[in-house]
CSV table of C-alpha atoms in Angstrom, one decimal:
chain,number,residue,atom,x,y,z
A,26,MET,CA,95.2,67.4,81.3
A,27,ASN,CA,93.7,67.0,77.9
A,28,LYS,CA,95.3,69.8,75.8
A,29,LYS,CA,92.3,69.8,73.5
A,30,ASN,CA,90.1,71.1,76.3
A,31,LYS,CA,88.8,74.2,74.6
A,32,LEU,CA,87.2,77.0,76.7
A,33,VAL,CA,83.6,77.9,76.5
A,34,SER,CA,83.1,81.6,77.2
A,35,THR,CA,80.1,83.5,78.4
A,36,LEU,CA,79.5,87.1,79.4
A,37,THR,CA,76.9,88.0,82.0
A,38,LEU,CA,74.1,90.1,80.5
A,39,ALA,CA,71.1,91.5,82.2
A,40,SER,CA,67.5,91.4,81.1
A,41,LEU,CA,64.2,92.7,82.5
A,42,VAL,CA,61.4,90.1,83.1
A,43,LEU,CA,58.1,91.4,84.4
A,44,GLY,CA,59.9,94.6,85.6
A,45,VAL,CA,62.4,92.6,87.7
A,46,ALA,CA,66.1,92.6,86.9
A,47,THR,CA,67.2,89.0,86.3
A,48,VAL,CA,70.5,87.7,85.2
A,49,THR,CA,70.8,85.2,82.3
A,50,GLN,CA,73.9,83.7,80.6
A,51,HIS,CA,74.3,84.1,76.9
A,52,GLU,CA,77.2,82.9,74.8
A,53,VAL,CA,78.7,85.9,73.1
A,54,LYS,CA,80.1,85.4,69.6
A,55,ALA,CA,83.7,86.6,69.2
A,56,ASP,CA,83.9,90.3,68.6
A,57,THR,CA,85.9,91.2,65.5
A,58,ASN,CA,86.4,94.8,66.3
A,59,GLY,CA,88.6,94.4,69.4
A,60,LEU,CA,86.0,95.7,71.9
A,61,GLN,CA,87.1,96.1,75.4
A,62,VAL,CA,85.6,94.1,78.4
A,63,ALA,CA,84.6,95.8,81.6
A,64,SER,CA,84.1,94.0,84.9
A,65,GLY,CA,82.0,95.3,87.8
A,66,ASN,CA,83.6,96.5,91.0
A,67,TYR,CA,81.3,97.6,93.8
A,68,ILE,CA,80.2,96.6,97.3
A,69,ASP,CA,80.4,92.9,97.9
A,70,GLY,CA,77.0,91.3,97.3
A,71,GLN,CA,75.3,94.4,95.9
A,72,ARG,CA,74.3,95.1,92.3
A,73,ILE,CA,75.5,97.9,90.0
A,74,ALA,CA,73.0,100.2,88.5
A,75,SER,CA,72.9,100.6,84.7
A,76,TRP,CA,71.8,103.9,83.3
A,77,GLN,CA,70.0,105.3,80.2
A,78,ASN,CA,70.1,108.7,78.5
A,79,VAL,CA,73.3,109.5,80.2
A,80,THR,CA,74.3,112.4,78.1
A,81,THR,CA,71.1,114.4,78.8
A,82,ASN,CA,69.1,113.1,81.8
A,83,PRO,CA,70.6,109.9,83.4
A,84,THR,CA,68.1,107.6,84.9
A,85,VAL,CA,68.4,104.1,86.3
A,86,LYS,CA,67.6,101.4,83.7
A,87,ASN,CA,68.5,98.1,85.4
A,88,TYR,CA,70.7,96.5,88.0
A,89,LEU,CA,73.6,94.3,87.0
A,90,PRO,CA,75.6,91.7,89.0
A,91,ASN,CA,78.6,93.1,90.8
A,92,ASP,CA,80.8,90.2,89.4
A,93,GLY,CA,79.4,90.7,85.8
A,94,GLN,CA,81.3,91.4,82.7
A,95,TRP,CA,80.2,93.4,79.7
A,96,LEU,CA,81.5,94.2,76.2
A,97,VAL,CA,82.1,97.9,76.0
A,98,HIS,CA,81.1,99.6,72.8
A,99,ASN,CA,81.8,103.2,73.5
A,100,GLU,CA,82.2,105.9,76.2
A,101,ALA,CA,80.0,108.8,77.2
A,102,LYS,CA,79.9,111.6,79.8
A,103,ASP,CA,76.9,112.9,81.7
A,104,PRO,CA,76.2,116.6,82.1
A,105,GLN,CA,78.4,116.7,85.2
A,106,GLY,CA,81.3,115.1,83.4
A,107,HIS,CA,81.2,111.6,84.9
A,108,SER,CA,82.3,108.8,82.6
A,109,TYR,CA,80.1,105.9,81.5
A,110,TYR,CA,80.6,102.8,79.3
A,111,LEU,CA,78.0,101.8,76.8
A,112,VAL,CA,77.3,98.1,77.4
A,113,GLY,CA,73.9,97.6,75.6
A,114,ASN,CA,71.1,99.4,73.8
A,115,ASN,CA,71.1,102.8,75.6
A,116,GLU,CA,72.5,101.0,78.6
A,117,TYR,CA,75.5,102.4,80.4
A,118,VAL,CA,77.5,101.5,83.5
A,119,MET,CA,79.5,104.1,85.5
A,120,ALA,CA,83.2,103.9,84.7
A,121,LYS,CA,84.1,104.3,88.4
A,122,TYR,CA,82.3,101.1,89.2
A,123,SER,CA,83.8,99.2,86.2
A,124,ASP,CA,87.3,98.1,85.4
A,125,LEU,CA,88.5,97.6,81.8
A,126,LEU,CA,90.6,94.6,81.2
A,127,GLY,CA,94.3,95.4,82.0
A,128,GLU,CA,93.6,99.0,82.9
A,129,ASN,CA,95.7,101.2,85.2
A,130,SER,CA,93.9,103.7,87.3
A,131,GLU,CA,93.5,105.2,90.8
A,132,GLN,CA,90.6,106.6,92.7
A,133,ALA,CA,90.0,108.0,96.2
A,134,ILE,CA,87.5,106.0,98.2
A,135,ASP,CA,86.0,106.1,101.7
A,136,SER,CA,85.3,102.4,102.3
A,137,THR,CA,85.6,99.5,104.7
A,138,VAL,CA,87.1,96.4,103.4
A,139,THR,CA,87.0,92.9,104.9
A,140,ILE,CA,90.0,90.6,104.5
A,141,GLU,CA,89.0,87.2,103.1
A,142,TYR,CA,92.2,85.2,103.2
A,143,ILE,CA,92.9,81.8,104.9
A,144,ALA,CA,91.7,81.0,108.4
A,145,GLY,CA,94.7,81.0,110.8
A,146,TYR,CA,96.9,83.0,108.4
A,147,ASN,CA,97.7,86.7,108.0
A,148,LEU,CA,97.8,88.6,104.7
A,149,ARG,CA,100.9,90.7,104.0
A,150,ILE,CA,100.7,94.5,103.5
A,151,TRP,CA,103.0,95.9,100.8
A,152,SER,CA,104.6,99.4,100.4
A,153,GLU,CA,103.2,99.7,96.9
A,154,PRO,CA,101.1,97.5,94.6
A,155,ASN,CA,103.2,94.8,93.1
A,156,SER,CA,106.0,95.7,95.5
A,157,THR,CA,108.4,93.1,97.1
A,158,GLN,CA,108.7,95.1,100.3
A,159,ALA,CA,106.3,94.0,103.0
A,160,THR,CA,105.3,96.6,105.7
A,161,GLY,CA,103.1,94.4,107.9
A,162,VAL,CA,100.2,92.0,108.0
A,163,VAL,CA,96.4,92.1,108.2
A,164,GLN,CA,94.2,89.5,109.8
A,165,HIS,CA,91.7,87.2,108.1
A,166,GLN,CA,88.1,88.3,108.4
A,167,GLN,CA,89.0,91.7,110.0
A,168,ASP,CA,87.8,95.0,108.7
A,169,TYR,CA,90.0,97.9,107.7
A,170,HIS,CA,89.4,101.4,106.4
A,171,ALA,CA,90.5,101.9,102.8
A,172,TYR,CA,91.4,105.4,101.4
A,173,LYS,CA,92.4,104.6,97.8
A,174,ARG,CA,91.7,102.0,95.2
A,175,ARG,CA,94.3,101.4,92.5
A,176,VAL,CA,94.2,99.1,89.5
A,177,VAL,CA,97.5,98.0,88.1
A,178,HIS,CA,97.3,96.0,84.8
A,179,GLY,CA,93.8,95.1,85.7
A,180,LYS,CA,94.6,93.9,89.3
A,181,THR,CA,93.0,95.7,92.2
A,182,TRP,CA,94.8,97.0,95.4
A,183,TYR,CA,93.5,98.9,98.4
A,184,GLU,CA,95.4,101.5,100.4
A,185,ILE,CA,94.6,101.1,104.1
A,186,GLY,CA,97.3,103.4,105.4
A,187,ALA,CA,100.5,105.3,104.4
A,188,ASN,CA,102.6,102.9,102.3
A,189,GLN,CA,100.2,100.1,103.2
A,190,TRP,CA,98.5,98.3,100.3
A,191,VAL,CA,96.6,95.0,100.3
A,192,ASN,CA,95.8,92.7,97.4
A,193,GLY,CA,92.2,93.2,96.2
A,194,ASP,CA,91.9,89.5,95.6
A,195,TYR,CA,91.6,89.1,99.3
A,196,ALA,CA,89.8,92.3,100.3
A,197,LYS,CA,86.1,92.8,99.7
A,198,ILE,CA,84.3,96.2,100.0
A,199,LYS,CA,81.8,95.8,102.9
A,200,ILE,CA,80.7,99.5,103.3
A,201,GLU,CA,81.3,102.4,101.1
A,202,GLU,CA,80.6,106.0,101.9
A,203,LYS,CA,82.2,107.7,98.9
A,204,ARG,CA,84.1,106.9,95.7
A,205,ASP,CA,85.6,109.5,93.3
A,206,ASP,CA,86.0,109.1,89.6
A,207,LYS,CA,89.1,107.5,88.4
A,208,ASN,CA,92.1,109.8,87.8
A,209,ASP,CA,93.1,108.0,84.6
A,210,ASN,CA,90.3,107.7,82.1
A,211,GLN,CA,90.9,104.5,80.1
A,212,GLN,CA,90.7,105.4,76.4
A,213,ILE,CA,89.0,102.7,74.4
A,214,GLU,CA,90.8,102.1,71.2
A,215,PRO,CA,89.2,99.3,69.2
A,216,GLU,CA,91.5,97.5,66.7
A,217,ALA,CA,90.6,98.2,63.1
A,218,PRO,CA,88.4,95.6,61.4
A,219,ALA,CA,90.3,92.7,59.9
A,220,THR,CA,91.5,92.9,56.3
A,221,ASN,CA,92.7,89.3,55.8
A,222,PRO,CA,91.7,85.9,57.1
A,223,MET,CA,94.6,85.4,59.6
A,224,GLN,CA,94.1,88.8,61.1
A,225,LEU,CA,90.4,88.0,61.5
A,226,PHE,CA,91.3,84.7,63.2
A,227,ALA,CA,93.6,86.5,65.6
A,228,GLN,CA,90.9,89.1,66.4
A,229,GLN,CA,88.3,86.5,67.0
A,230,THR,CA,90.7,84.5,69.3
A,231,SER,CA,91.6,87.7,71.2
A,232,ALA,CA,87.9,88.5,71.7
A,233,LYS,CA,87.3,85.0,73.2
A,234,LEU,CA,90.3,85.5,75.5
A,235,LYS,CA,88.9,88.9,76.6
A,236,GLN,CA,85.6,87.2,77.5
A,237,ASP,CA,87.7,85.0,79.8
A,238,SER,CA,89.1,88.2,81.4
A,239,LEU,CA,92.5,87.6,79.9
A,240,ASN,CA,94.6,90.6,78.8
A,241,SER,CA,95.8,88.7,75.7
A,242,HIS,CA,96.3,90.0,72.2
A,243,LEU,CA,97.1,87.3,69.6
A,244,ILE,CA,99.3,88.5,66.8
A,245,LEU,CA,100.3,86.2,64.0
A,246,GLN,CA,103.4,86.0,61.9
A,247,THR,CA,101.2,84.7,59.1
A,248,ASP,CA,99.0,87.9,59.1
A,249,GLU,CA,99.1,89.3,55.6
A,250,ARG,CA,100.1,92.7,56.9
A,251,TYR,CA,103.5,91.3,58.2
A,252,LYS,CA,104.1,87.9,56.7
A,253,SER,CA,106.1,89.1,53.6
A,254,LEU,CA,108.4,91.5,55.6
A,255,PRO,CA,112.0,90.5,55.0
A,256,TYR,CA,113.6,88.9,58.1
A,257,GLY,CA,116.6,86.7,58.3
A,258,THR,CA,118.9,85.8,55.4
A,259,GLY,CA,118.2,85.0,51.8
A,260,GLU,CA,114.5,85.0,51.1
A,261,GLY,CA,113.6,84.9,54.8
A,262,THR,CA,110.4,86.6,56.0
A,263,ILE,CA,108.4,87.2,59.1
A,264,ASP,CA,106.2,84.3,58.0
A,265,LYS,CA,109.1,81.9,58.0
A,266,ASN,CA,111.3,83.2,60.7
A,267,GLY,CA,109.4,85.8,62.7
A,268,CYS,CA,108.1,83.9,65.8
A,269,ALA,CA,110.4,85.9,68.1
A,270,ILE,CA,109.6,89.2,66.5
A,271,THR,CA,105.9,88.6,66.7
A,272,SER,CA,106.1,87.3,70.3
A,273,LEU,CA,107.8,90.5,71.4
A,274,ALA,CA,105.0,92.5,69.8
A,275,MET,CA,102.5,90.5,71.9
A,276,VAL,CA,104.5,91.3,75.1
A,277,SER,CA,104.2,95.0,74.2
A,278,ALA,CA,100.5,94.5,73.5
A,279,PHE,CA,100.0,93.2,77.1
A,280,PHE,CA,101.5,96.3,78.7
A,281,ASP,CA,99.8,98.7,76.3
A,282,ASN,CA,96.5,96.8,76.6
A,283,SER,CA,96.2,97.1,72.8
A,284,ILE,CA,98.2,96.4,69.7
A,285,LYS,CA,100.2,99.7,69.5
A,286,THR,CA,103.5,98.0,68.7
A,287,SER,CA,103.3,95.6,65.7
A,288,PRO,CA,105.8,93.1,64.4
A,289,ALA,CA,106.8,95.7,61.8
A,290,ASP,CA,107.6,98.1,64.7
A,291,ILE,CA,109.8,95.5,66.4
A,292,LEU,CA,111.5,94.7,63.1
A,293,ASN,CA,112.2,98.4,62.5
A,294,TRP,CA,114.2,98.4,65.7
A,295,SER,CA,115.9,94.9,65.5
A,296,GLY,CA,116.4,94.5,61.8
A,297,SER,CA,117.9,91.1,61.1
A,298,ARG,CA,120.9,91.6,63.3
A,299,TYR,CA,119.8,89.0,65.9
A,300,PHE,CA,119.1,86.4,63.2
A,301,ILE,CA,121.6,83.5,63.0
A,302,ASP,CA,121.4,81.6,59.7
A,303,GLY,CA,120.4,78.0,60.3
A,304,GLN,CA,119.4,78.6,63.9
A,305,GLY,CA,116.9,81.4,64.0
A,306,THR,CA,116.7,84.4,66.3
A,307,SER,CA,119.4,84.7,68.9
A,308,TRP,CA,118.2,84.8,72.5
A,309,ASP,CA,120.2,88.0,72.9
A,310,ILE,CA,117.3,89.9,71.5
A,311,PHE,CA,115.3,89.5,74.7
A,312,PRO,CA,117.4,91.6,77.2
A,313,ASP,CA,118.1,94.1,74.4
A,314,PHE,CA,114.3,94.4,73.7
A,315,ALA,CA,113.7,95.0,77.4
A,316,THR,CA,116.2,97.8,77.5
A,317,GLN,CA,115.0,99.4,74.3
A,318,PHE,CA,111.3,99.3,75.2
A,319,GLY,CA,111.6,100.1,78.9
A,320,TYR,CA,110.9,96.7,80.6
A,321,GLN,CA,112.6,94.8,83.4
A,322,PHE,CA,114.1,91.6,82.1
A,323,HIS,CA,114.0,88.3,84.0
A,324,ASP,CA,115.9,85.2,82.8
A,325,LEU,CA,113.9,82.3,84.3
A,326,GLY,CA,115.9,79.3,83.0
A,327,ASN,CA,114.2,76.2,81.9
A,328,ASP,CA,111.9,75.2,84.7
A,329,VAL,CA,108.2,76.0,84.1
A,330,ASN,CA,107.7,76.5,87.9
A,331,ASN,CA,109.8,79.6,87.6
A,332,ALA,CA,107.2,81.1,85.3
A,333,LEU,CA,104.1,80.4,87.4
A,334,PRO,CA,104.5,83.4,89.9
A,335,TYR,CA,104.5,85.7,86.9
A,336,LEU,CA,101.7,83.9,84.9
A,337,LYS,CA,99.4,83.8,87.9
A,338,GLN,CA,99.5,87.7,87.8
A,339,GLY,CA,98.9,87.6,84.1
A,340,ILE,CA,102.5,88.8,83.3
A,341,PRO,CA,103.7,87.4,79.9
A,342,VAL,CA,106.6,84.9,79.7
A,343,VAL,CA,108.3,84.2,76.4
A,344,ILE,CA,109.1,80.5,75.9
A,345,SER,CA,111.4,78.7,73.5
A,346,VAL,CA,110.3,75.2,72.6
A,347,GLY,CA,111.9,72.4,70.7
A,348,PRO,CA,110.3,69.8,68.4
A,349,GLY,CA,107.1,68.4,69.8
A,350,GLN,CA,103.5,69.3,70.1
A,351,PHE,CA,104.0,72.9,68.9
A,352,THR,CA,106.6,72.7,66.2
A,353,GLY,CA,108.6,70.3,64.1
A,354,SER,CA,111.8,72.3,64.6
A,355,GLY,CA,112.1,75.2,67.1
A,356,HIS,CA,109.6,77.9,68.0
A,357,LEU,CA,109.0,80.9,70.3
A,358,MET,CA,105.6,81.7,71.9
A,359,VAL,CA,104.2,83.7,74.8
A,360,LEU,CA,102.8,82.1,77.9
A,361,SER,CA,100.1,84.4,79.0
A,362,TYR,CA,98.3,83.2,82.2
A,363,ALA,CA,98.2,80.3,84.7
A,364,ASP,CA,95.7,79.2,87.4
A,365,ASN,CA,94.7,75.9,88.9
A,366,ASN,CA,93.2,74.8,85.6
A,367,GLY,CA,96.5,75.1,83.8
A,368,ILE,CA,98.6,77.4,81.5
A,369,ARG,CA,97.4,79.6,78.6
A,370,LEU,CA,99.6,80.7,75.8
A,371,LEU,CA,99.7,82.8,72.6
A,372,ASP,CA,101.2,81.0,69.5
A,373,PRO,CA,102.4,83.5,66.8
A,374,ASN,CA,102.0,80.6,64.3
A,375,ASP,CA,98.5,79.6,65.4
A,376,SER,CA,95.7,78.7,63.1
A,377,PRO,CA,92.1,77.5,63.2
A,378,ASP,CA,93.3,73.9,62.9
A,379,LYS,CA,95.7,74.2,65.8
A,380,ASN,CA,93.9,76.6,68.2
A,381,HIS,CA,96.8,76.5,70.6
A,382,SER,CA,95.8,79.9,72.0
A,383,LEU,CA,92.4,78.6,73.1
A,384,THR,CA,93.8,75.5,74.7
A,385,ILE,CA,94.6,74.9,78.4
A,386,TYR,CA,97.9,73.0,79.0
A,387,SER,CA,99.2,71.4,82.1
A,388,PRO,CA,102.6,72.5,83.4
A,389,ALA,CA,104.0,69.1,82.5
A,390,GLU,CA,102.9,69.5,78.9
A,391,ILE,CA,104.7,72.9,78.7
A,392,GLN,CA,107.8,71.5,80.4
A,393,LYS,CA,108.0,68.6,78.0
A,394,ASP,CA,109.0,70.8,75.0
A,395,MET,CA,110.5,73.8,76.9
A,396,MET,CA,114.1,75.0,76.2
A,397,HIS,CA,114.1,78.3,78.0
A,398,ILE,CA,111.8,81.0,79.4
A,399,TRP,CA,112.0,84.8,80.0
A,400,ALA,CA,109.7,87.3,81.7
A,401,PHE,CA,109.2,91.0,81.3
A,402,THR,CA,107.8,93.4,83.8
A,403,LYS,CA,107.5,97.2,84.3
């Protein structure tokens, strides 16, 4: 795979032509204010209504594709207290039919879902979303009643019985009688506008990743806000030595779905006690970070295949690499996602010239320079 294969991102927008809702594709320039991205979730094959004047007298304005995505500029509530996301000029979508990237929520539903798996194979039922305890199976192309819909880090699950959850990737809503508002209103917290060129580059890159439905927040050790912070020995700084510190901040950003924990916050905890002169940051920092910040730690060794089950769920994996395509010495980064096209990563020492964070890599390319990998879960 050509590692220079940059992604071209589009968001689905709706427009009215001669009074008929039509869908067109427009390239959306990178958003520099850290706006969220919402994805539609509704009955399979049906469109989602968009609304206008929601705070006073909501009326239908348009119909948007069920699989569409929209940049979210703000939130509002109608007179009955239902939440909406502002996605255009006086155009809103109901929050209960839209999922924010990486959100966590639950809502009661009265729906029928159809299992779309693999012909001749059954799909496992789990005791809880993301559980490792299977409680049974469901059959391909069979219908089941769903009572709850839960979103965990942006991934949908349906409850079809007590302690019986199916993966929403393989369950499509066929009929829906009722759906309640979500019990966890997702607060939209845009990142403050950039104050220096490298922060701006990171925000632009993160916005492009959001357009690809990736819960990825690029943070740079070269960002002017952090680069001069002392780290290491002598005149060492985050700029020179802080790839591990910055990578851990990006792991936290994944679980927080925003940059709430900065490299400065990680450094306030770690100090320089994990730094080894002439070698860099000790790998001992990773299990200690997990303990301190409330994550489960997984040592995955040095085989990229061990990372794929995590990456395919969008769970971040920290990678140590030796000299090669990413660095002339040693470096730490975050693998952020994998699918059939390849592996995505976040490079804390990225730049407009490198653009590693907007490049797709094959597993073989990642394996070539890999020294070790670690995963974190909640």
